[in-house]
Short mmCIF file of N, CA and C in Angstrom, two decimals:
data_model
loop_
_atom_site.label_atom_id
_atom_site.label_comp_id
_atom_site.label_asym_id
_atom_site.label_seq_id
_atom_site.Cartn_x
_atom_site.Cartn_y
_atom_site.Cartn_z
N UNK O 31 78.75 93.19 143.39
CA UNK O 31 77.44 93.80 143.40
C UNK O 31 77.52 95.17 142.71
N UNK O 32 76.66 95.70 141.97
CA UNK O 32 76.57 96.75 141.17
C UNK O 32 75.68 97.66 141.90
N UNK O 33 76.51 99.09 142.80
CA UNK O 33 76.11 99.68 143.53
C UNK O 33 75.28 100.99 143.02
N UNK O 34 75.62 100.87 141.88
CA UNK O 34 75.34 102.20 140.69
C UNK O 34 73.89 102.56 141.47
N UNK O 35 73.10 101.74 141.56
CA UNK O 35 71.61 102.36 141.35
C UNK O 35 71.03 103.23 143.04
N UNK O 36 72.31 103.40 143.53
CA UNK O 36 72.61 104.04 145.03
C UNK O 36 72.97 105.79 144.73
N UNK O 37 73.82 105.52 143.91
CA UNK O 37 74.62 106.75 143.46
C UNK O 37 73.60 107.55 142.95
N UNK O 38 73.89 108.85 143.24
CA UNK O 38 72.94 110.08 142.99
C UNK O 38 73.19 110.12 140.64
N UNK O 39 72.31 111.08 140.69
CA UNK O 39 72.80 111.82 138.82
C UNK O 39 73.58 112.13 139.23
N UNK O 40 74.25 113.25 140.03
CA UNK O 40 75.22 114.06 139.67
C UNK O 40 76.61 113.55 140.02
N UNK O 41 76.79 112.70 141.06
CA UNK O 41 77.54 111.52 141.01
C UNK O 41 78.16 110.54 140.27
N UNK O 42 77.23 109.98 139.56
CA UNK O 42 77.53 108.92 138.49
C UNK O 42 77.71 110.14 136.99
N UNK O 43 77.57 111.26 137.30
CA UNK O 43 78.20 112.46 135.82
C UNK O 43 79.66 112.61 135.99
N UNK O 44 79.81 112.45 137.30
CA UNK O 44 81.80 112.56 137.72
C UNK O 44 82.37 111.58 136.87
N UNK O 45 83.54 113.13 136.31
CA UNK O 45 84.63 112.21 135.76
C UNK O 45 86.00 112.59 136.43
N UNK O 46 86.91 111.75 136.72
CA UNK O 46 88.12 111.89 137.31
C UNK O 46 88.86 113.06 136.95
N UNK O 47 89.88 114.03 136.97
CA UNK O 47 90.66 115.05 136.76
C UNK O 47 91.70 114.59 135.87
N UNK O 48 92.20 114.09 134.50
CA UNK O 48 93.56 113.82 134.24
C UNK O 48 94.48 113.99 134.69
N UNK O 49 94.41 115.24 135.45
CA UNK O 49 95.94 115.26 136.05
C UNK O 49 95.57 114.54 137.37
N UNK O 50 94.81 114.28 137.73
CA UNK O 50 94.69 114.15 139.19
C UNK O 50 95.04 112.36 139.22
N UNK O 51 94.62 111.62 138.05
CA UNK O 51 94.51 110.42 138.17
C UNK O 51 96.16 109.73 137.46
N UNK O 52 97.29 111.47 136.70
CA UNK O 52 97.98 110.94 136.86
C UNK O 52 99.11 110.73 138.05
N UNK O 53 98.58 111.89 139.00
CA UNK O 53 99.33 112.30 140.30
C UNK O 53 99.19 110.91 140.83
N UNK O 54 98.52 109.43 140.46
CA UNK O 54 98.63 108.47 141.95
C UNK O 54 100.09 107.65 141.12
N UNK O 55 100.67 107.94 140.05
CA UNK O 55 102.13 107.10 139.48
C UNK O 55 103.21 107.98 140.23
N UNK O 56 103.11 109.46 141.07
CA UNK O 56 103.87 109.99 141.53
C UNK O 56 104.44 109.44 142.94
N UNK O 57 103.30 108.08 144.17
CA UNK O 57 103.70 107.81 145.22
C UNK O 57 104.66 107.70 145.26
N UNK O 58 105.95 107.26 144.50
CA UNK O 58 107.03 106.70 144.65
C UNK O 58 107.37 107.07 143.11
N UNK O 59 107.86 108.10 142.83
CA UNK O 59 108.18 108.58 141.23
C UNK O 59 109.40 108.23 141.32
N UNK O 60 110.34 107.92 140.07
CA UNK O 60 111.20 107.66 139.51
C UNK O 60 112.21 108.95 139.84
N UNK O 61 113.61 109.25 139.96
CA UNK O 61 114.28 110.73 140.30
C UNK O 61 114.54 111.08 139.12
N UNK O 62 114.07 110.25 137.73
CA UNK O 62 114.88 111.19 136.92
C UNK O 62 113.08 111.58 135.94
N UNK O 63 112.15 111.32 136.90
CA UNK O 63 110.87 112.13 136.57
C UNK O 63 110.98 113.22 136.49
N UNK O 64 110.17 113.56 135.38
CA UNK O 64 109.87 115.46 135.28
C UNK O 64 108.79 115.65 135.62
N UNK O 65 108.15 116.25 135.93
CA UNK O 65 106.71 116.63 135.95
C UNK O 65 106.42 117.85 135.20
N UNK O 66 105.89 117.94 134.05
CA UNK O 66 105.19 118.79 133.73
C UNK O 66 103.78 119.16 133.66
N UNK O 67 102.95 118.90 133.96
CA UNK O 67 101.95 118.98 134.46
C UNK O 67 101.74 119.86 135.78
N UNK O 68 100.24 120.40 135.62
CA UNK O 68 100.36 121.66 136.76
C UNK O 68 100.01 120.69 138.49
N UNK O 69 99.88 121.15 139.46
CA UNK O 69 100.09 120.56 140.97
C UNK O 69 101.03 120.03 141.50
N UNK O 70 102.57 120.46 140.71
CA UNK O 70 103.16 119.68 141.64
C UNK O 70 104.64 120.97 141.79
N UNK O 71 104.28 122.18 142.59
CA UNK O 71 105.34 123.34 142.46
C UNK O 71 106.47 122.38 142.62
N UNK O 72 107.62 123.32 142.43
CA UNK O 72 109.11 122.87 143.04
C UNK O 72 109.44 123.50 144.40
N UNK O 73 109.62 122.30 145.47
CA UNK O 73 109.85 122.56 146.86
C UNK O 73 110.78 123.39 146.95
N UNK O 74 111.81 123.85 146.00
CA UNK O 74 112.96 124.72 146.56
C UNK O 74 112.07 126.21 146.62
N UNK O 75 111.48 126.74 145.85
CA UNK O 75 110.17 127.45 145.76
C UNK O 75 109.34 128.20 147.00
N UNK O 76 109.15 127.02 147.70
CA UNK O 76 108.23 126.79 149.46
C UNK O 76 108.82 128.00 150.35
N UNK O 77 107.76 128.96 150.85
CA UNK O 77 108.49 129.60 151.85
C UNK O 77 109.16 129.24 153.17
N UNK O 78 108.42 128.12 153.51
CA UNK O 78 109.20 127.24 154.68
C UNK O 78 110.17 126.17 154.42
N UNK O 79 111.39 125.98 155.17
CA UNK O 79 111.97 125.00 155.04
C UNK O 79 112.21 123.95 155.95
N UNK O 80 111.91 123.94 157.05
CA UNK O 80 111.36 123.34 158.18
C UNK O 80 110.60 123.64 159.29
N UNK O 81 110.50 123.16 160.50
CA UNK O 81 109.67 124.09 161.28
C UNK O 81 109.92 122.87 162.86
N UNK O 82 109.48 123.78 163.98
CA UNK O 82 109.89 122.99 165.16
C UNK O 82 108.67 123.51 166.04
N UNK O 83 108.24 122.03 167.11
CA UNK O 83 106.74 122.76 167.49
C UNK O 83 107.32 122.32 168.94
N UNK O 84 107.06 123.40 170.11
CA UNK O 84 107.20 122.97 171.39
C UNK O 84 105.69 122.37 171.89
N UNK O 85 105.80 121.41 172.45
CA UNK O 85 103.91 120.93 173.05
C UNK O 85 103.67 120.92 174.67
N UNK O 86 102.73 120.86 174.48
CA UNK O 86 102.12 121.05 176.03
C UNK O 86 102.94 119.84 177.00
N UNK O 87 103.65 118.94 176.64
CA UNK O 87 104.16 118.07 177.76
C UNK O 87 105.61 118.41 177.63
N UNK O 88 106.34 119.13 177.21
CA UNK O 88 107.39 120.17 177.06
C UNK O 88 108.24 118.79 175.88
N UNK O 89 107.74 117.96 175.49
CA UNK O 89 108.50 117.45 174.26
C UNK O 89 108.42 118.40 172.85
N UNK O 90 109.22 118.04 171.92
CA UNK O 90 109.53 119.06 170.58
C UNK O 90 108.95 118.05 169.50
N UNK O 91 108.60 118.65 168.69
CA UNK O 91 108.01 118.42 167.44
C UNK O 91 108.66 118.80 166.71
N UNK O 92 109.62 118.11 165.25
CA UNK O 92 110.22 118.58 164.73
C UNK O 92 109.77 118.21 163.36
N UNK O 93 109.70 118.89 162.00
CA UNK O 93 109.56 118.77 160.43
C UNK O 93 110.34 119.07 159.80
N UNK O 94 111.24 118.00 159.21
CA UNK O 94 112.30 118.47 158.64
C UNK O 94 112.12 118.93 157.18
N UNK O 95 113.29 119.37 156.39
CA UNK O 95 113.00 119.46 154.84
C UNK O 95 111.91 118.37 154.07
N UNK O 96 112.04 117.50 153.91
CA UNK O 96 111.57 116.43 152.96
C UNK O 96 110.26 116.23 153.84
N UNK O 97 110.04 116.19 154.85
CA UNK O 97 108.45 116.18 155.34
C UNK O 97 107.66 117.32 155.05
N UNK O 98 108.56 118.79 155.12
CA UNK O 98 107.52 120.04 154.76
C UNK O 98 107.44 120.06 153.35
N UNK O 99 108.47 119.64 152.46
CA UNK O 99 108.30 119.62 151.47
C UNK O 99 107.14 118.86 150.93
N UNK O 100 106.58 117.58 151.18
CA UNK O 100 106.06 116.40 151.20
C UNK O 100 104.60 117.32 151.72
N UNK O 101 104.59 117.91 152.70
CA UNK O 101 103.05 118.62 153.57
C UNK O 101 102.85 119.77 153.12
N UNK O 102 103.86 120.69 152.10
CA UNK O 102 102.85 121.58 151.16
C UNK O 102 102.85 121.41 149.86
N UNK O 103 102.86 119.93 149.32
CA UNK O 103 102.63 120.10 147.95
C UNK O 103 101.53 119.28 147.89
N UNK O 104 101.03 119.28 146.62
CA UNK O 104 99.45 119.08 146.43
C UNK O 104 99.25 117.62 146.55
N UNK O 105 98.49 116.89 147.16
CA UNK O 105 98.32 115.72 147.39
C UNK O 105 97.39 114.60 146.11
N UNK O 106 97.59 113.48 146.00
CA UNK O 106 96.36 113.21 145.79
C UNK O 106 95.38 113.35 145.91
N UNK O 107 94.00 113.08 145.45
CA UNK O 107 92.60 113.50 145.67
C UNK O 107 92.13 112.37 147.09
N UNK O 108 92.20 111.04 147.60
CA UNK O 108 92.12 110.40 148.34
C UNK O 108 92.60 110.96 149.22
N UNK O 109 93.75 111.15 149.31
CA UNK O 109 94.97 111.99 150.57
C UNK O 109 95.90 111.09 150.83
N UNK O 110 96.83 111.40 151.42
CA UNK O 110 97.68 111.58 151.68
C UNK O 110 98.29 110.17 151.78
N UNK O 111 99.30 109.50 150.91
CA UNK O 111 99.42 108.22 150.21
C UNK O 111 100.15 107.27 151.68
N UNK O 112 100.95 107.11 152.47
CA UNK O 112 101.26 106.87 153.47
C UNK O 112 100.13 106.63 154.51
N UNK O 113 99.38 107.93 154.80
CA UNK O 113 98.25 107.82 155.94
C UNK O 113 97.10 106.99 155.22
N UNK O 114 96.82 107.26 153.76
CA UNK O 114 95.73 105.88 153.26
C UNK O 114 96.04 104.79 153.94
N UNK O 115 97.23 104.17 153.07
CA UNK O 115 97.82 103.08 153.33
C UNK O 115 97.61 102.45 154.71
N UNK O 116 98.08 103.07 155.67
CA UNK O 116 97.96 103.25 157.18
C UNK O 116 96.59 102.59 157.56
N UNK O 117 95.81 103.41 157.03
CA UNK O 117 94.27 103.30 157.21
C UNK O 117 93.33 101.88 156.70
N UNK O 118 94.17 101.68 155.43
CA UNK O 118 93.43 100.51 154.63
C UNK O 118 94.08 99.14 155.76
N UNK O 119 94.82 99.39 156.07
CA UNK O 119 95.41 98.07 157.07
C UNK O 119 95.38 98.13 158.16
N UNK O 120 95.47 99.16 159.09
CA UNK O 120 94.03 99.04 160.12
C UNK O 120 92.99 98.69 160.03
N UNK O 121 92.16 99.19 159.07
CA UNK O 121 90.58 98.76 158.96
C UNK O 121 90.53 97.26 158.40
N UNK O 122 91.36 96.54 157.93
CA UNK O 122 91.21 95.29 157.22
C UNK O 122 92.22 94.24 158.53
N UNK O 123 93.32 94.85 159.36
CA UNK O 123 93.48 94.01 160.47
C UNK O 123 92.31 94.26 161.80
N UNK O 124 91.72 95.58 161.77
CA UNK O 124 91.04 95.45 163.17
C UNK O 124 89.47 94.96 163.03
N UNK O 125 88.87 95.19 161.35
CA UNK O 125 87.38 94.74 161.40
C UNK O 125 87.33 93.75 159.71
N UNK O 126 88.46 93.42 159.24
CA UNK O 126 88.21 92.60 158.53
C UNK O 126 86.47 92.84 157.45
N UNK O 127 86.34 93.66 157.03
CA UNK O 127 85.49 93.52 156.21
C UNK O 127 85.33 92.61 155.06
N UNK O 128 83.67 92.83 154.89
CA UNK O 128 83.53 91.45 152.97
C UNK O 128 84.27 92.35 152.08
N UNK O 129 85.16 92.03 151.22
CA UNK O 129 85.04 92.71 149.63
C UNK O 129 86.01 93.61 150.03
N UNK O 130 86.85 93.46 150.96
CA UNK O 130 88.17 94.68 151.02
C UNK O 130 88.61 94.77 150.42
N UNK O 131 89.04 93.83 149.69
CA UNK O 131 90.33 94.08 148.34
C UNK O 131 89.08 95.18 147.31
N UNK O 132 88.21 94.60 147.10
CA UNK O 132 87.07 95.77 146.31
C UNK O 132 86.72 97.19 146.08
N UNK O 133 87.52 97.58 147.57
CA UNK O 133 86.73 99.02 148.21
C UNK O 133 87.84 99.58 148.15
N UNK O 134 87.36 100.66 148.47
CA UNK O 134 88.62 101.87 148.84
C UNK O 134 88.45 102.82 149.93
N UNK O 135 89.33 103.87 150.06
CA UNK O 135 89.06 104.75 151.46
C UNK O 135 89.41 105.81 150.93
N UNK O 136 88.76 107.06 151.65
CA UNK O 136 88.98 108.28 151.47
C UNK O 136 89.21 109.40 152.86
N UNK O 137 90.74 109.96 152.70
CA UNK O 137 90.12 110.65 153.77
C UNK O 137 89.61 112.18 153.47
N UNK O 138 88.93 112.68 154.31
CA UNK O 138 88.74 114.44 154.32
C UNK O 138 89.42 114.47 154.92
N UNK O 139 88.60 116.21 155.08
CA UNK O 139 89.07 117.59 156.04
C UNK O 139 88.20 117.38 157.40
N UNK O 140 87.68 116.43 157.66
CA UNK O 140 86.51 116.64 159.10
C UNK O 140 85.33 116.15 158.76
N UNK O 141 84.61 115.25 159.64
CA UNK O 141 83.37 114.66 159.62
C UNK O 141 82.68 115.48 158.36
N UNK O 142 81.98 116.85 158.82
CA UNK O 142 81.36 117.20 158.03
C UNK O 142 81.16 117.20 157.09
N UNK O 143 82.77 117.11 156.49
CA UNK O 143 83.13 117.57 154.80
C UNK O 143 82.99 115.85 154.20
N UNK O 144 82.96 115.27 155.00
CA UNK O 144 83.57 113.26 154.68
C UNK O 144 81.49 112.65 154.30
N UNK O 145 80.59 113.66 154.98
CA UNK O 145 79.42 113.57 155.44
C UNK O 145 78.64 114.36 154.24
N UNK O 146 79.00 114.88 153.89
CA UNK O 146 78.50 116.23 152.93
C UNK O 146 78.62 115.23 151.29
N UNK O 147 79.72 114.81 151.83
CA UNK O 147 80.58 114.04 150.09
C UNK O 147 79.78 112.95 149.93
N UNK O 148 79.20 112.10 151.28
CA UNK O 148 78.63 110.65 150.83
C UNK O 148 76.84 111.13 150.56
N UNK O 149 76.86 111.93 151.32
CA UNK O 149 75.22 112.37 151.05
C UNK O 149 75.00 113.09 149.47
N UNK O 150 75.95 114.20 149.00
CA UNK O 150 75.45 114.31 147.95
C UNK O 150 76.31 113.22 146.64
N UNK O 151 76.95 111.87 147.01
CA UNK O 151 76.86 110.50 146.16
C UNK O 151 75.36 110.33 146.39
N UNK O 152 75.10 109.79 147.38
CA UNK O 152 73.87 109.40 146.91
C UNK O 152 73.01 109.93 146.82
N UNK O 153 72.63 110.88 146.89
CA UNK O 153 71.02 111.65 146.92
C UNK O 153 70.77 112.53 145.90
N UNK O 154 69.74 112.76 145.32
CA UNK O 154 69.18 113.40 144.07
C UNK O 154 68.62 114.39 145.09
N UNK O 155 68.24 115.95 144.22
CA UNK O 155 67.23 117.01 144.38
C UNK O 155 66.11 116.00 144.49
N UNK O 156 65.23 116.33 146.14
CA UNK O 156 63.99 115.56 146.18
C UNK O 156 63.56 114.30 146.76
N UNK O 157 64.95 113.52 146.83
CA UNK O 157 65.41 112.29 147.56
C UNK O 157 64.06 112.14 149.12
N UNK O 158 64.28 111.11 149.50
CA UNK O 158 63.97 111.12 150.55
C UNK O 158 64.57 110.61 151.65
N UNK O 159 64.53 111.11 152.68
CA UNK O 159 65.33 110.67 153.61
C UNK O 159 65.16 110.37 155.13
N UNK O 160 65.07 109.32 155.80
CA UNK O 160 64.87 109.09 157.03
C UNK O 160 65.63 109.71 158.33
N UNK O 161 65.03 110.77 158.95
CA UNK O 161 66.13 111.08 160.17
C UNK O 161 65.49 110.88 161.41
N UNK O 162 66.47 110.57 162.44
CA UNK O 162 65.29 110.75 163.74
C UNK O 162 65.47 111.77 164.63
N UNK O 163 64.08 111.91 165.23
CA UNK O 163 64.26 112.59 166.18
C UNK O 163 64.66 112.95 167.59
N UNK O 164 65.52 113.73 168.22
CA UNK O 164 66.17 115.33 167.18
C UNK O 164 67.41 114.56 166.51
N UNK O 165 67.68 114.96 165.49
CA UNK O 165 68.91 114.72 164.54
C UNK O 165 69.99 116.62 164.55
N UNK O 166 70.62 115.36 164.41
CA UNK O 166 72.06 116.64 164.48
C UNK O 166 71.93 118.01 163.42
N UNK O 167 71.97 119.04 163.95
CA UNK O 167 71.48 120.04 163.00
C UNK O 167 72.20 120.38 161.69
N UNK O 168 73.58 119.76 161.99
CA UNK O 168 74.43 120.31 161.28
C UNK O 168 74.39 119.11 159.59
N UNK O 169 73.64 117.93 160.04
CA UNK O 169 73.33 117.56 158.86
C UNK O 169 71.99 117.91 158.13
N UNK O 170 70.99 118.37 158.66
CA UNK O 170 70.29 119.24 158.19
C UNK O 170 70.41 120.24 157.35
N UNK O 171 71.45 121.08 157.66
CA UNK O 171 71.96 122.30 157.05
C UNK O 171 73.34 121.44 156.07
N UNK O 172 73.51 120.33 155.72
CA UNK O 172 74.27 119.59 154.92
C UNK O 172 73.43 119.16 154.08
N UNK O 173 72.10 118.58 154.33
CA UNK O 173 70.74 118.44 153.47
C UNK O 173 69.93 119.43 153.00
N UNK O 174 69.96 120.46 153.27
CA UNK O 174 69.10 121.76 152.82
C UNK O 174 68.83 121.95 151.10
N UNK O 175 70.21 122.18 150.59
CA UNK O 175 70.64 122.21 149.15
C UNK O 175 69.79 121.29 148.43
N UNK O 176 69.88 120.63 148.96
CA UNK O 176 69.24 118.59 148.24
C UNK O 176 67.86 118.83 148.40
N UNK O 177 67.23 119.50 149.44
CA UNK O 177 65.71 119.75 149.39
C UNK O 177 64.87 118.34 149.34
N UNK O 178 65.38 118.05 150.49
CA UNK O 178 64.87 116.32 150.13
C UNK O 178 63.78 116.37 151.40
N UNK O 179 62.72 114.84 151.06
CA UNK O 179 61.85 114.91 151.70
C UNK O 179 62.09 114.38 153.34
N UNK O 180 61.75 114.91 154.30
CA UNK O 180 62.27 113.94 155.46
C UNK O 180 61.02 112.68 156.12
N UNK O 181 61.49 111.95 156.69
CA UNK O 181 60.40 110.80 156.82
C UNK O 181 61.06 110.98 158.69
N UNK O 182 60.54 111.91 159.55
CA UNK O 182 61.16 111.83 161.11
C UNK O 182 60.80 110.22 161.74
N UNK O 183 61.70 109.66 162.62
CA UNK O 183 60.86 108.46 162.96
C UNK O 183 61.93 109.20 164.84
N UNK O 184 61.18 108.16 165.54
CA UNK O 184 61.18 108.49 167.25
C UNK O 184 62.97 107.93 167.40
N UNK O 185 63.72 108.40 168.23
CA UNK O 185 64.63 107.52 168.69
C UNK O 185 64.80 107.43 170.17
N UNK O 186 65.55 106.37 170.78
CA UNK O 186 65.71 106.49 172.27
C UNK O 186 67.23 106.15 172.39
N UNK O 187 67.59 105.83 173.52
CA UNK O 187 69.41 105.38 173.92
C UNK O 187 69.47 104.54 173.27
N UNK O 188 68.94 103.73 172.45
CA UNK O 188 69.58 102.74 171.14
C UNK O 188 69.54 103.32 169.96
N UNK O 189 69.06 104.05 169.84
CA UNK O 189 68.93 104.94 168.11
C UNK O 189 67.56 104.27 167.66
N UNK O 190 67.72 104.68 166.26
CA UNK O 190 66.16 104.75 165.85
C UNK O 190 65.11 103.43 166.42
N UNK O 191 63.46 104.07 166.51
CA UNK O 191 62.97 102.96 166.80
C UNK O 191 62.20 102.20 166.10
N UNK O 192 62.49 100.98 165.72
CA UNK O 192 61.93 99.90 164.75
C UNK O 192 61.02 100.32 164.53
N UNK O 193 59.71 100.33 165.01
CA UNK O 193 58.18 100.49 164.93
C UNK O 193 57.85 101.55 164.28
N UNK O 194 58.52 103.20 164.75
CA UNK O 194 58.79 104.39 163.77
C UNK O 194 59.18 104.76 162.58
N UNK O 195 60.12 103.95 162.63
CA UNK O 195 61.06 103.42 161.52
C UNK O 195 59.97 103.21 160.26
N UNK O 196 59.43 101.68 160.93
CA UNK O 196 58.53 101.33 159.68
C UNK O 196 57.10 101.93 159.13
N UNK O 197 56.67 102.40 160.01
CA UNK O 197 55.39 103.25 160.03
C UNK O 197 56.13 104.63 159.00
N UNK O 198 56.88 105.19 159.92
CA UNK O 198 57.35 106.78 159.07
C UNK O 198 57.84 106.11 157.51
N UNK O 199 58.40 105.01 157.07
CA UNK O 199 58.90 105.24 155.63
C UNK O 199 57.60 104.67 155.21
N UNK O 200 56.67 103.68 155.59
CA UNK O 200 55.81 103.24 155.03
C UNK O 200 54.67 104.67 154.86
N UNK O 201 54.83 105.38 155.40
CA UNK O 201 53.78 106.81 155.53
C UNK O 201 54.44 107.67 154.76
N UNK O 202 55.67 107.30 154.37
CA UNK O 202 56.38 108.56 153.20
C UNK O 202 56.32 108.15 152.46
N UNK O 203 56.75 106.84 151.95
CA UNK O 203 56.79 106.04 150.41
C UNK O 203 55.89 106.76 149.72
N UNK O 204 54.63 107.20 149.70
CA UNK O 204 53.77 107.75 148.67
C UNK O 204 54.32 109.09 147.99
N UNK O 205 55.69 110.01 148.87
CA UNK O 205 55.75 111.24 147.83
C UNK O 205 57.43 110.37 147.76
N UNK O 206 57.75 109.40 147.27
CA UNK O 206 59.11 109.45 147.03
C UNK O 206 59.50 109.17 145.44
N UNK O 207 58.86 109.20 144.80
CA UNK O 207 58.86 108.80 143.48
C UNK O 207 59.65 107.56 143.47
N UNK O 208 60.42 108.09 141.72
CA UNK O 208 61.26 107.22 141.48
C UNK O 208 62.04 105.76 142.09
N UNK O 209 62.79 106.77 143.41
CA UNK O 209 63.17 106.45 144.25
C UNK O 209 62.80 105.79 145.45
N UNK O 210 62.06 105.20 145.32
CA UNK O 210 60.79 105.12 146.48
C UNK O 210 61.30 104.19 147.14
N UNK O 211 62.21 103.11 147.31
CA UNK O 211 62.77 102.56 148.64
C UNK O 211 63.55 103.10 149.20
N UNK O 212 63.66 104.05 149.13
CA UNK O 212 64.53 104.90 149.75
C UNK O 212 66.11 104.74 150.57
N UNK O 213 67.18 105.20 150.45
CA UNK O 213 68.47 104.40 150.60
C UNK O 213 69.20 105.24 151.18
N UNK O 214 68.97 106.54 152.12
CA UNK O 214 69.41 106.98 153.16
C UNK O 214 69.13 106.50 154.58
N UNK O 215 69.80 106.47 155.38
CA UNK O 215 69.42 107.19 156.74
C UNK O 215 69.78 107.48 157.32
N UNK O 216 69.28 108.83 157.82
CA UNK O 216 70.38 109.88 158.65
C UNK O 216 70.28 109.75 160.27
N UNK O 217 71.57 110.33 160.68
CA UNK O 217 71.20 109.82 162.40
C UNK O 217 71.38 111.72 163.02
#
């Protein structure tokens, strides 16, 4: 399926980083690789060379060389090639999705930032967007920038309610332009 017509302009203007797209041949680089190219310092370099964490159940946490080395140098743009991995085979042994081999995963820095990234993929200056009421403020102030139209519909202990739902987008459709089926919705 050709998802393109989801994706915001400024979205579908992204172009990958060269260096960044050659950093994913580094998971497992060759030892007699050089890297010249900038993001990848030399670990001897690093002000830390290991580190040891005491925790609240009095067990130790330990990071040796080749892990700190590995946790301050610049990652791929996805993250962190091991914990992907991790992730893509959890999500494909515990919920089996359509089209897995198709897709991909990304992780962030925290909901927000993972929330911020898919909203401005899809949404244009002006967009419109369904939220209900009260919606979390903090995506509000993640939507502000975007200046998009909101369409509020009612919610209760199941989340949004059908009837609101259809009334509020059918009562917004008239300022949504372009876009007018509109392909958000925010919770």
């Amino acid at each position: 399926m050709d998802y393109s017509r989801f994706i915001s302009k400024m979205s579908l203007n992204r172009k990958p980083s060269g260096i960044s797209e050659m950093r994913k041949y580094l998971a497992e680089p060759s030892p007699s690789l050089v890297w010249l190219a900038s993001g990848m310092p030399n670990p001897q370099l690093f002000p830390f060379r290991d580190a040891t964490f005491s925790l609240s159940d009095g067990s130790v946490l330990e990071i040796g060389q080749d892990l700190m080395a590995t946790g301050l140098q610049y990652g791929p743009t996805p993250g962190y090639i091991p914990l992907v991995r991790q992730l893509k085979d959890m999500t494909l042994r515990n919920h089996s999705p359509p089209r897995w081999g198709e897709s991909d995963l990304l992780v962030t820095v925290g909901c927000q930032d993972g929330l911020a990234k898919a909203l401005e993929m899809l949404l244009d200056v002006g967009d419109c967007v369904v939220v209900q009421e009260p919606c979390y403020s903090d995506v509000l102030c993640i939507l502000a920038p975007l200046t998009p139209k909101f369409v509020v519909v009612a919610a209760d202990e199941k989340g949004n309610v059908s009837v609101g739902a259809e009334e509020g987008t059918r009562t917004g459709r008239a300022g949504w332009g372009t876009r007018a089926q509109g392909h958000v919705l925010g919770a």
